[in-house]
Coordinates of C-alpha atoms in Angstrom, one line a residue:
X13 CA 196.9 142.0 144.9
X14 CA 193.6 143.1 143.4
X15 CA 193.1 146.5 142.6
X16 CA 189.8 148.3 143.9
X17 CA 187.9 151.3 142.7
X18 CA 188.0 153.9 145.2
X19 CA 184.8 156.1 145.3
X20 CA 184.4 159.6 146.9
X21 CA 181.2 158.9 148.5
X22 CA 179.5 162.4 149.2
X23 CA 179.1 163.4 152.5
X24 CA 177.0 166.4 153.2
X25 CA 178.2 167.7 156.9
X26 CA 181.9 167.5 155.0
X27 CA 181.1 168.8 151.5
X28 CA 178.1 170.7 151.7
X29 CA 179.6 174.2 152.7
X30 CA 181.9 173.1 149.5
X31 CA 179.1 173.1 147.1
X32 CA 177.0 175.9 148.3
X33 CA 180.0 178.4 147.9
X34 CA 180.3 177.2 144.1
X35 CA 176.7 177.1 143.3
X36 CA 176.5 180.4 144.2
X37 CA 180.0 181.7 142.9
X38 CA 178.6 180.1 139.5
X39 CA 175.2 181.3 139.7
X40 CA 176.8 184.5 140.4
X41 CA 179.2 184.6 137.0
X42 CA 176.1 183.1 135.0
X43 CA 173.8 186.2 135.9
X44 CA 177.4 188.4 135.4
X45 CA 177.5 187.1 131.9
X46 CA 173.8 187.3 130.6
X47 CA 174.3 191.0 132.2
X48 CA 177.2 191.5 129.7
X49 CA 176.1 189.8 126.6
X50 CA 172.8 192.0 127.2
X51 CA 175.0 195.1 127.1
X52 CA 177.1 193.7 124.2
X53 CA 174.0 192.8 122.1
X54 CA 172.5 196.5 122.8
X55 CA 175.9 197.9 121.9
X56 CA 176.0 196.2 118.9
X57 CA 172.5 197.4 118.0
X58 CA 172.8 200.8 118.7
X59 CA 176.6 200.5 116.8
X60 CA 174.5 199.0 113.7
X61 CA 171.8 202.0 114.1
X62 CA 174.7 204.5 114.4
X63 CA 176.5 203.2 111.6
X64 CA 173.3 203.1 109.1
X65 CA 172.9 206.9 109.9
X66 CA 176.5 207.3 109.8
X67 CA 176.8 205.9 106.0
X68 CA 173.0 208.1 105.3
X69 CA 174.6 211.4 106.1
X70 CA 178.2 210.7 104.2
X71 CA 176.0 209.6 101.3
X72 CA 174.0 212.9 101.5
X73 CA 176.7 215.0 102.3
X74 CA 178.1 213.5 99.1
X75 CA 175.6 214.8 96.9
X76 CA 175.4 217.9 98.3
X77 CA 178.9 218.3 97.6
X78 CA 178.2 217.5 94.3
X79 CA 175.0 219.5 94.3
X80 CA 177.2 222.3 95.9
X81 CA 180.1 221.9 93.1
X82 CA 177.7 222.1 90.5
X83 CA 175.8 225.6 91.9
X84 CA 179.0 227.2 92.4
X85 CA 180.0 226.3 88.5
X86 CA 176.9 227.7 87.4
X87 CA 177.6 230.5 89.6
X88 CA 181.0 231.3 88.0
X89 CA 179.2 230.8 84.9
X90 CA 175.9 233.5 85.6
X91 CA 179.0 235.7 87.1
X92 CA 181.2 235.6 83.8
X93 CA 178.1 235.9 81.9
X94 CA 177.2 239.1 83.9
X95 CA 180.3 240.8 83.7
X96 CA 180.4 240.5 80.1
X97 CA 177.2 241.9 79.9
X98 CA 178.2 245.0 82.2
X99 CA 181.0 245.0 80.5
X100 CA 179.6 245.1 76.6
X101 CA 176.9 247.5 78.1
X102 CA 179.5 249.9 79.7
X103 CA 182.2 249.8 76.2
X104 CA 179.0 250.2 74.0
X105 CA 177.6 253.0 75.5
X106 CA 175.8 255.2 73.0
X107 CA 173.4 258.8 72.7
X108 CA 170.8 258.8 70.7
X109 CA 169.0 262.1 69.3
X110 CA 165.6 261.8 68.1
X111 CA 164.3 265.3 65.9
X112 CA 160.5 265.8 64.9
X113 CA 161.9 267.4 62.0
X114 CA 158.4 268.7 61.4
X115 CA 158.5 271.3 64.2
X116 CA 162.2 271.1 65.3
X117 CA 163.4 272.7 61.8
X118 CA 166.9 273.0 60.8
X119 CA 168.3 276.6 60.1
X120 CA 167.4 277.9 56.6
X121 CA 170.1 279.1 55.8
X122 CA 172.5 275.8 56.2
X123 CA 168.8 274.3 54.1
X124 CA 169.4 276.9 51.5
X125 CA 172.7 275.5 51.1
X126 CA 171.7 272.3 49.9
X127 CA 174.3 269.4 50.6
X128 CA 177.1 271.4 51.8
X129 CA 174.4 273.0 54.7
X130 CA 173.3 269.3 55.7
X131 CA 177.0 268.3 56.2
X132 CA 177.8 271.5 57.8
X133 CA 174.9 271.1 60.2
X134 CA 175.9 267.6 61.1
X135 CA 179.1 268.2 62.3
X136 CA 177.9 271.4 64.0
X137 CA 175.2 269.2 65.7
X138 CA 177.7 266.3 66.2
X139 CA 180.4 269.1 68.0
X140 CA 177.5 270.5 69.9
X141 CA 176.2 267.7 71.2
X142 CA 179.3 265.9 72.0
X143 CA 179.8 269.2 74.5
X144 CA 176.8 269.4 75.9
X145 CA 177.4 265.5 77.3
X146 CA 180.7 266.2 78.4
X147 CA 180.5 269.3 80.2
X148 CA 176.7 268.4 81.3
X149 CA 176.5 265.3 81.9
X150 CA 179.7 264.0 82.4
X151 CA 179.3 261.3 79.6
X152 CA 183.0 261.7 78.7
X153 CA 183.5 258.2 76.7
X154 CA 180.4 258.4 74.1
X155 CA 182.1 258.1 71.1
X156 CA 178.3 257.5 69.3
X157 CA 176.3 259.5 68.5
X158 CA 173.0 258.7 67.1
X159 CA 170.8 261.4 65.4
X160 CA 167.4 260.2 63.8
X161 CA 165.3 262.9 62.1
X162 CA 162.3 262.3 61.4
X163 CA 159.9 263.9 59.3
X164 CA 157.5 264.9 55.9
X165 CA 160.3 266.2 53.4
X166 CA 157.8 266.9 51.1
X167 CA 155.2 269.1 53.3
X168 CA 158.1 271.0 55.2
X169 CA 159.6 271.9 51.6
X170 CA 156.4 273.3 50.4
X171 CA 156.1 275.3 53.9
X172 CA 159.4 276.5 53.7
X173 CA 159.2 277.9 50.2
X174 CA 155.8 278.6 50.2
X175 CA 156.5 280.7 52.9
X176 CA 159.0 282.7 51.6
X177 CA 161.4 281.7 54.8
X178 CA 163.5 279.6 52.4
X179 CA 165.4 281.7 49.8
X180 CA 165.2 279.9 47.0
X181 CA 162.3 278.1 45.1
X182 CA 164.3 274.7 45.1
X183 CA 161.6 272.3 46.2
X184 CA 164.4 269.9 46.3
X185 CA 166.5 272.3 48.8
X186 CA 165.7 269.9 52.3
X187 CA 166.1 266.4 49.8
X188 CA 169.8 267.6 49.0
X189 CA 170.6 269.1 52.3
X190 CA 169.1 265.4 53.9
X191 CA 171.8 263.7 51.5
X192 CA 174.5 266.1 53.0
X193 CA 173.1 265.7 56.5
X194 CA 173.5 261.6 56.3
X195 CA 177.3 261.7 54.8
X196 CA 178.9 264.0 57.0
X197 CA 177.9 261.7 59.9
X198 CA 177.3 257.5 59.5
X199 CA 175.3 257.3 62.6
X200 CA 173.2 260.3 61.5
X201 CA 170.0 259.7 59.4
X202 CA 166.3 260.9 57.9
X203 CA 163.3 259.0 58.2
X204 CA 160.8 260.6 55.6
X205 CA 156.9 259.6 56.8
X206 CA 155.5 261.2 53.8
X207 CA 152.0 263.1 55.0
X208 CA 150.1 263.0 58.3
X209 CA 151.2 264.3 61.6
X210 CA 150.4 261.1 63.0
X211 CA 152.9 259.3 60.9
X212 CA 155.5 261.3 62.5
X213 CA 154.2 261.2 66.1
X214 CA 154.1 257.7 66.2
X215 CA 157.8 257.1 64.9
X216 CA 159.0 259.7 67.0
X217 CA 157.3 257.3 70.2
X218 CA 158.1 254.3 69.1
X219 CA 162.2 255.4 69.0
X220 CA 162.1 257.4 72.1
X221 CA 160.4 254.0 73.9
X222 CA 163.1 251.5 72.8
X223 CA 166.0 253.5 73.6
X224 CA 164.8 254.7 77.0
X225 CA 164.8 250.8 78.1
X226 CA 168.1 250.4 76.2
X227 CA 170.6 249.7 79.0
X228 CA 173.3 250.7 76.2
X229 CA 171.7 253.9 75.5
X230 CA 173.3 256.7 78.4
X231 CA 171.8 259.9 76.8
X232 CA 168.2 260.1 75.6
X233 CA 167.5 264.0 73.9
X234 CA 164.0 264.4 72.4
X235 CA 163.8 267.2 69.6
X236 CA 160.0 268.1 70.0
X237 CA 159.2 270.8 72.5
X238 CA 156.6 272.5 70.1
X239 CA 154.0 270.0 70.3
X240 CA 152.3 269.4 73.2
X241 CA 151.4 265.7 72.7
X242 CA 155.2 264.7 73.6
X243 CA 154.3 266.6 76.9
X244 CA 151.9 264.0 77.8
X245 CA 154.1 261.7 76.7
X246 CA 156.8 262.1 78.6
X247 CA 154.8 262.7 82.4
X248 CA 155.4 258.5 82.6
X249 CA 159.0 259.0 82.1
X250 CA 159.7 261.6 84.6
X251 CA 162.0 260.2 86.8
X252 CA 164.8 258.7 84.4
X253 CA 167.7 261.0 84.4
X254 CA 169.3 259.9 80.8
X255 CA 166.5 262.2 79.0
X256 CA 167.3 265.6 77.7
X257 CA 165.0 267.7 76.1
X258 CA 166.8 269.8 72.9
X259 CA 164.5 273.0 72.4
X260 CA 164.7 274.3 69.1
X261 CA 161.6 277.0 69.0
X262 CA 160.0 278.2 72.5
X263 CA 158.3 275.0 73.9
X264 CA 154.4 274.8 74.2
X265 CA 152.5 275.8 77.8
X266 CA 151.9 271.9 78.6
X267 CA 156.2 271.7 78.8
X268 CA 155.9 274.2 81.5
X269 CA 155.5 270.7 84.0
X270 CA 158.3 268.9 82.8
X271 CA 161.5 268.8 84.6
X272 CA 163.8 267.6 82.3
X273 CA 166.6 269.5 81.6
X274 CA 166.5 271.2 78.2
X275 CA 169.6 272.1 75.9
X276 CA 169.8 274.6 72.7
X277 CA 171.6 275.0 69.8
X278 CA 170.8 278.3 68.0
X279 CA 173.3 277.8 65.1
X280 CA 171.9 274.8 63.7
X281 CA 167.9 274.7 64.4
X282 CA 165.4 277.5 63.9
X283 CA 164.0 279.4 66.7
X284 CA 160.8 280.3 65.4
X285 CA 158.2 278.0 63.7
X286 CA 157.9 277.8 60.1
X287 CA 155.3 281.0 59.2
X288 CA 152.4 280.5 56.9
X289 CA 152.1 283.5 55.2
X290 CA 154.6 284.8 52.6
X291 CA 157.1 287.6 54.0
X292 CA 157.2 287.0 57.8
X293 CA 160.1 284.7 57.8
X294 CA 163.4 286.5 59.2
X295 CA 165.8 288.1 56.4
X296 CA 168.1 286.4 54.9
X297 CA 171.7 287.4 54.2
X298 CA 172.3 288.7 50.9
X299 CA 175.8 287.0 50.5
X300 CA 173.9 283.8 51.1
X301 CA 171.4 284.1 48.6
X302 CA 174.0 284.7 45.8
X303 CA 175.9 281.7 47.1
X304 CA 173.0 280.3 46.6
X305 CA 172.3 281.3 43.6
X306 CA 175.5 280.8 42.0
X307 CA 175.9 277.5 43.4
X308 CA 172.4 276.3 42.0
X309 CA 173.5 278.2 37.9
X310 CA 177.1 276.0 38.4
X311 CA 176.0 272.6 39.5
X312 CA 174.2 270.5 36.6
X313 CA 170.6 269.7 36.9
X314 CA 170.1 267.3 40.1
X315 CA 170.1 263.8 39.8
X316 CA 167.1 261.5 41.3
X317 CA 169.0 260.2 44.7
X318 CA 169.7 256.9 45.0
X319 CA 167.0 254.9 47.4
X320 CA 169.5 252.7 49.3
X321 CA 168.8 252.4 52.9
X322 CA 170.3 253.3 55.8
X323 CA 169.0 253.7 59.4
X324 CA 170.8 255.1 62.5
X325 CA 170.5 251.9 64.5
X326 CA 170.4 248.1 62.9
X327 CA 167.2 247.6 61.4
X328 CA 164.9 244.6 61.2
X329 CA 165.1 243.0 57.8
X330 CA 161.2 243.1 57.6
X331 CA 161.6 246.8 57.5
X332 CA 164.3 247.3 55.0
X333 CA 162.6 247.2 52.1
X334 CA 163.8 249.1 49.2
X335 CA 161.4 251.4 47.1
X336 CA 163.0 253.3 43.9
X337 CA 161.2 256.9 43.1
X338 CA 162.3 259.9 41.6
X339 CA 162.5 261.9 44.4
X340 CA 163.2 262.4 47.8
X341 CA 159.3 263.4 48.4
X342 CA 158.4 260.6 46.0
X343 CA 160.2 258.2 48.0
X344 CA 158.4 259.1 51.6
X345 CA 155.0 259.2 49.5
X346 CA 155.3 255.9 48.3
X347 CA 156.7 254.0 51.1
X348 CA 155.2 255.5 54.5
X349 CA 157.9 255.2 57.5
X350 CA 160.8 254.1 55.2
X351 CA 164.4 255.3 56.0
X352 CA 166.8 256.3 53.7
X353 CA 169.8 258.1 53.1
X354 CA 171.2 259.3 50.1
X355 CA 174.1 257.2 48.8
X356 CA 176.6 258.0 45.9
X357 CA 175.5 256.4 43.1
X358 CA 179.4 255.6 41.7
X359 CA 180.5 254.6 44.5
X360 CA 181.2 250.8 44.6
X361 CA 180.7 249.4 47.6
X362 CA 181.2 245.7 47.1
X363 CA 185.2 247.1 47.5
X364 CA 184.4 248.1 50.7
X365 CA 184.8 246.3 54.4
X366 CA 181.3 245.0 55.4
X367 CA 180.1 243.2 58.0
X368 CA 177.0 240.8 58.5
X369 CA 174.5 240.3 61.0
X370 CA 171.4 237.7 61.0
X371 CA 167.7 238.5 62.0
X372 CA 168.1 239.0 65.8
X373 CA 171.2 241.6 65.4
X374 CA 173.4 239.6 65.9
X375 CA 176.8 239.4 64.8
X376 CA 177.7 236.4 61.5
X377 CA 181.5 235.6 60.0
X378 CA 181.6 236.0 56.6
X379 CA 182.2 232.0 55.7
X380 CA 186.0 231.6 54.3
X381 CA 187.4 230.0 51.3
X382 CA 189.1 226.6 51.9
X383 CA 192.8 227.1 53.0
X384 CA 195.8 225.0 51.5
X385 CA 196.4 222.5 54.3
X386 CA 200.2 222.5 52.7
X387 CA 200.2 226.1 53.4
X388 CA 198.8 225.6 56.8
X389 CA 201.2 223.0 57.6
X390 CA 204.4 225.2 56.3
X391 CA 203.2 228.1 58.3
X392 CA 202.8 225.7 61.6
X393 CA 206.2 224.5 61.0
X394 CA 207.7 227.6 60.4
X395 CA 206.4 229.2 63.0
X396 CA 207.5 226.1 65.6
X397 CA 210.9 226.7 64.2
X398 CA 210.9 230.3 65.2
X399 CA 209.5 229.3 68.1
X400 CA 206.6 232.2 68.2
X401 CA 203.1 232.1 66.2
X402 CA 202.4 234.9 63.7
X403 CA 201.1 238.2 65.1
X404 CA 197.4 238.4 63.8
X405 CA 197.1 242.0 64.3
X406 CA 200.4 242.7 62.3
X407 CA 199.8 240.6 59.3
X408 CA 195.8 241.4 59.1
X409 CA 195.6 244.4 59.3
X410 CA 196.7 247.2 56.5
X411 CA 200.7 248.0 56.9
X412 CA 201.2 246.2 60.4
X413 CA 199.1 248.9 61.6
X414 CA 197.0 246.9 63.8
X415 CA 200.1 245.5 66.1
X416 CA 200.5 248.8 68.5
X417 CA 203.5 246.8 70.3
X418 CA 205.8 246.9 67.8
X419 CA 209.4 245.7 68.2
X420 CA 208.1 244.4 72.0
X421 CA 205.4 242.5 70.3
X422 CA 206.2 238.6 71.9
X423 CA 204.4 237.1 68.2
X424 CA 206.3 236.8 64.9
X425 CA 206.2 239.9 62.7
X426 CA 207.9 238.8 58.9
X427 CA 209.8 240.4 57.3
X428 CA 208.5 239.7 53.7
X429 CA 205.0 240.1 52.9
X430 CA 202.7 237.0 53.4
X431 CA 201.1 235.5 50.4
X432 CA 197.2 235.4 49.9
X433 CA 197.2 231.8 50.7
X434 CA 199.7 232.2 53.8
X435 CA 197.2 235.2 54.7
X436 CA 193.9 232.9 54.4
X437 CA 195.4 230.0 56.4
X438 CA 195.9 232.8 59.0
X439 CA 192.2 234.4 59.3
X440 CA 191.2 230.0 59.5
X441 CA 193.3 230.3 62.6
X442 CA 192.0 233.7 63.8
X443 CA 188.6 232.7 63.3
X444 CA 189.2 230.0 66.1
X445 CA 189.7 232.8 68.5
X446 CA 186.7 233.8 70.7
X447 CA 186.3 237.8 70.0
X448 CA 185.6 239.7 73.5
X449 CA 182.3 241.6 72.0
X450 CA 180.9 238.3 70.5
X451 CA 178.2 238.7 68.4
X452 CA 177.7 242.8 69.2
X453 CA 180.7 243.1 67.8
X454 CA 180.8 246.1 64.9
X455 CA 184.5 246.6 64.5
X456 CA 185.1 246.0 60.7
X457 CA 188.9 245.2 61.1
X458 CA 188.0 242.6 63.4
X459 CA 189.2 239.0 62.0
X460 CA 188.2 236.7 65.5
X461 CA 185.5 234.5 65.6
X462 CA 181.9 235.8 66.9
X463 CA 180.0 232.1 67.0
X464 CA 180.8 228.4 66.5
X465 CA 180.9 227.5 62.9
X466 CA 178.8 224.6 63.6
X467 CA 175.9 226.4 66.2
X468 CA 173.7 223.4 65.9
X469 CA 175.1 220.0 67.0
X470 CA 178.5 220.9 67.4
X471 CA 180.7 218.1 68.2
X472 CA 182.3 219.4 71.1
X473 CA 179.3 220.1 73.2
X474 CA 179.9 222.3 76.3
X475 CA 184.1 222.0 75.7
X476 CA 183.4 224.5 72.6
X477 CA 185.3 227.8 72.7
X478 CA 181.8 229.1 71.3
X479 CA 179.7 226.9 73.6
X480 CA 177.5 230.1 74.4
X481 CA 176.6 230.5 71.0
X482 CA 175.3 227.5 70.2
X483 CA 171.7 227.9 68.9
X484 CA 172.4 230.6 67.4
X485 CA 171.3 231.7 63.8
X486 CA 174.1 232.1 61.4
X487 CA 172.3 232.6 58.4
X488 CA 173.2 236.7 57.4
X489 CA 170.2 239.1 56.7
X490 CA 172.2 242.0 56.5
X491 CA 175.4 243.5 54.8
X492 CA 176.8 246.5 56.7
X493 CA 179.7 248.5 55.0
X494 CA 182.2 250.7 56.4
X495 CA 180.8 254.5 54.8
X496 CA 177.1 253.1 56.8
X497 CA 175.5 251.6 53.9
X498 CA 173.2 248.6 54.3
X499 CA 171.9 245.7 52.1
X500 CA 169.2 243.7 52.8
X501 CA 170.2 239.9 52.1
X502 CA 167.6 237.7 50.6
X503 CA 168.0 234.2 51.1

């Protein structure tokens, strides 16, 4: 039998309602799918826009983060740099005296005296003044004391004598008592202008400026209520309570406007000015002018003083300039505005503890001789075996006097001494230790380090111990001893 193909032949009154239903069904999905991949393709868009912005802001938020991290270790930083500041400026807190020795004059009796009267008026000013801050002022923790004198040795000796008020003819009489003056106290000092009221005047300013914008400086006391100038002087100044006024002889009419409070002390300045004629000074006693006397026919014939110099403050090495002369007069003659104090001639100070300080003030370690790295090595051992480093404040300092813990102290204290060479290696290690004053740092017994050894490309960068040193000029300038002598260093 032969197989036929069998056709669907389409028949539209059958089929037609068919098709219509699945056009439209079709058409229906078709326009139901462009609708959702429209949506899909306007999701993903605003997904990719959303994202972009997404990734912008984590990538700005990142370095803000790092800008953020990077403020707040500056700001650590600025604030450790600003409490030592505060810190240095309240532990270093000083007074400072200035005297127009000119019109403030000292007693002349403790003159007459010679040396012995300056020492005995230094400590009497020293006591005085330390008082006066304590029970006035409430400055209970000013352990120094500046005093600065200023004056013309030679013309207040010749008024002095001249006058009559001094009783003795010893020219010489405010030169010794000057020498006495500056040895009974370190911080205390003359300043010898030679001639010219000016000279003085302008001295007196200059100090009195500095030290009122020193933060450091907590007690300000002017010694010049008999001249009128300082009045005017003063007006701009008016509202700074750190500034005393120290009234020696009644003060002049233009003082009648300032309202600083004023302070005496009767047993160590005069309270009338010098006179200028002969015989209208006050008596004086008669035990005191044999003392005088005696003293003057027992002491050998004086000796020229030595011109070493010595200021109250730091000075600039500019300044400190040394000028030899036979006399205390000759000296202020010669060199105008130089300080000095009188030094003992015998005394040798190279045996003395110094320390040095470079052209801005500031504080340079005295460079070390090489250490025996065998010793260093020993002393490393030994002390890993004890298990304990070596106490620096025992074995630096005279007797273990440094080391106030004693028997609680956690470091090593040895028994026997150490040797020179064990000692050195020891200060090398020291020296590697960051002192808390840095470089305004005075303390003579103090072995730590005050700058990087190496201030100018130091290998360690910003990880140095001494990082905020660096730049710093280590090159010394000055040699400061223990007894307040300085030398000038020439390099």
């Amino acid at each position: 039998m032969n197989s036929r193909n069998v056709y669907h032949t389409y028949d539209p009154a059958v089929d037609g309602d068919e098709t219509d239903g699945f056009v439209t069904a079709y058409r229906e999905w078709e326009e139901s799918a462009h609708r959702h991949n429209a949506i899909s393709q306007d999701f993903a868009k605003q997904f990719q826009t959303l994202w972009q912005k997404c990734h912008e802001l984590e990538t700005e938020c990142l370095e803000q983060k790092k800008t953020v991290k990077l403020w707040q270790q500056e700001g650590r930083k600025m604030e450790r740099e600003l409490n030592y500041y505060k810190s240095a400026a309240e532990n270093a807190g000083f007074a400072f005296v200035i005297i127009d020795g000119d019109g403030a004059v000292f007693d002349e009796e403790l003159i007459a005296l010679g040396e012995e009267g300056g020492k005995k008026a230094a400590h009497e000013l020293h006591k005085h003044l330390r008082e006066y801050m304590q029970e006035e002022c409430e400055l209970h923790n000013l352990d120094n004391i500046f005093v600065h004198v200023v004056l013309n040795a030679q013309g207040l000796s010749s008024a002095l004598v001249q006058s009559g008020t001094l009783p003795t003819g010893d020219y010489a009489a405010v030169t010794k008592f000057g020498r006495g003056f500056c040895r009974a106290q370190p911080l205390f000092s003359f300043t010898d202008v030679g001639g010219g009221k000016e000279q003085a005047d302008h001295k007196v300013r200059k100090l009195f400026e500095m030290m009122e914008k020193n933060i450091q400086c907590k007690f300000l006391a002017l010694a010049g209520c008999h001249d009128n100038g300082y009045a005017t002087f003063l007006e701009s100044y008016r509202n700074n309570p750190k500034i005393r006024l120290l009234e020696t002889t009644p003060a002049a009419a233009d003082f009648r406007n300032c309202h600083f409070d004023r302070f005496s002390i009767p047993t160590v300045f005069r309270s009338e000015a010098v006179p200028s004629k002969p015989g209208s000074s006050r008596p004086v006693t008669n035990k005191l002018a044999t003392v005088t006397t005696q003293a003057m026919m027992n002491s050998p014939s004086p000796k020229p003083p030595s011109p070493a110099l010595t200021t109250a403050f730091r000075p600039k090495p500019a300044e400190a300039t040394s000028n030899g002369g036979n006399s205390y007069a000759a000296i202020g003659k010669a060199a105008p505005s130089q300080t000095f104090s009188i030094v003992p001639s015998k005394k040798k100070i190279t045996q003395q503890a110094f320390i040095l300080f470079n052209r801005d003030d500031e504080r340079v370690d005295a460079p070390l001789p090489k250490a025996d790295p065998l010793v260093v090595k020993r002393m490393e051992e030994q002390a890993k075996a004890i298990g304990a480093n070596f106490c620096n404040r025992y074995h630096l300092s005279p007797n273990g006097t440094g080391c106030k813990a004693g028997d609680n102290c956690s470091y090593y204290h040895s028994e026997t001494k150490l040797s020179k060479q064990e000692i050195l290696a020891l200060k090398h290690k020291t020296r590697k230790i960051v002192c808390n004053n840095g470089s305004i740092c005075d303390d003579f017994s103090c072995n730590l380090g005050h700058h990087c050894q190496s201030p100018v490309g130091c290998y360690f960068g910003s990880e140095c111990r001494f990082s905020k040193f660096h730049g710093m000029d280590i090159t010394p300038t000055l040699k400061v001893y223990e007894d307040g002598t300085r030398e000038v260093i020439s390099n």
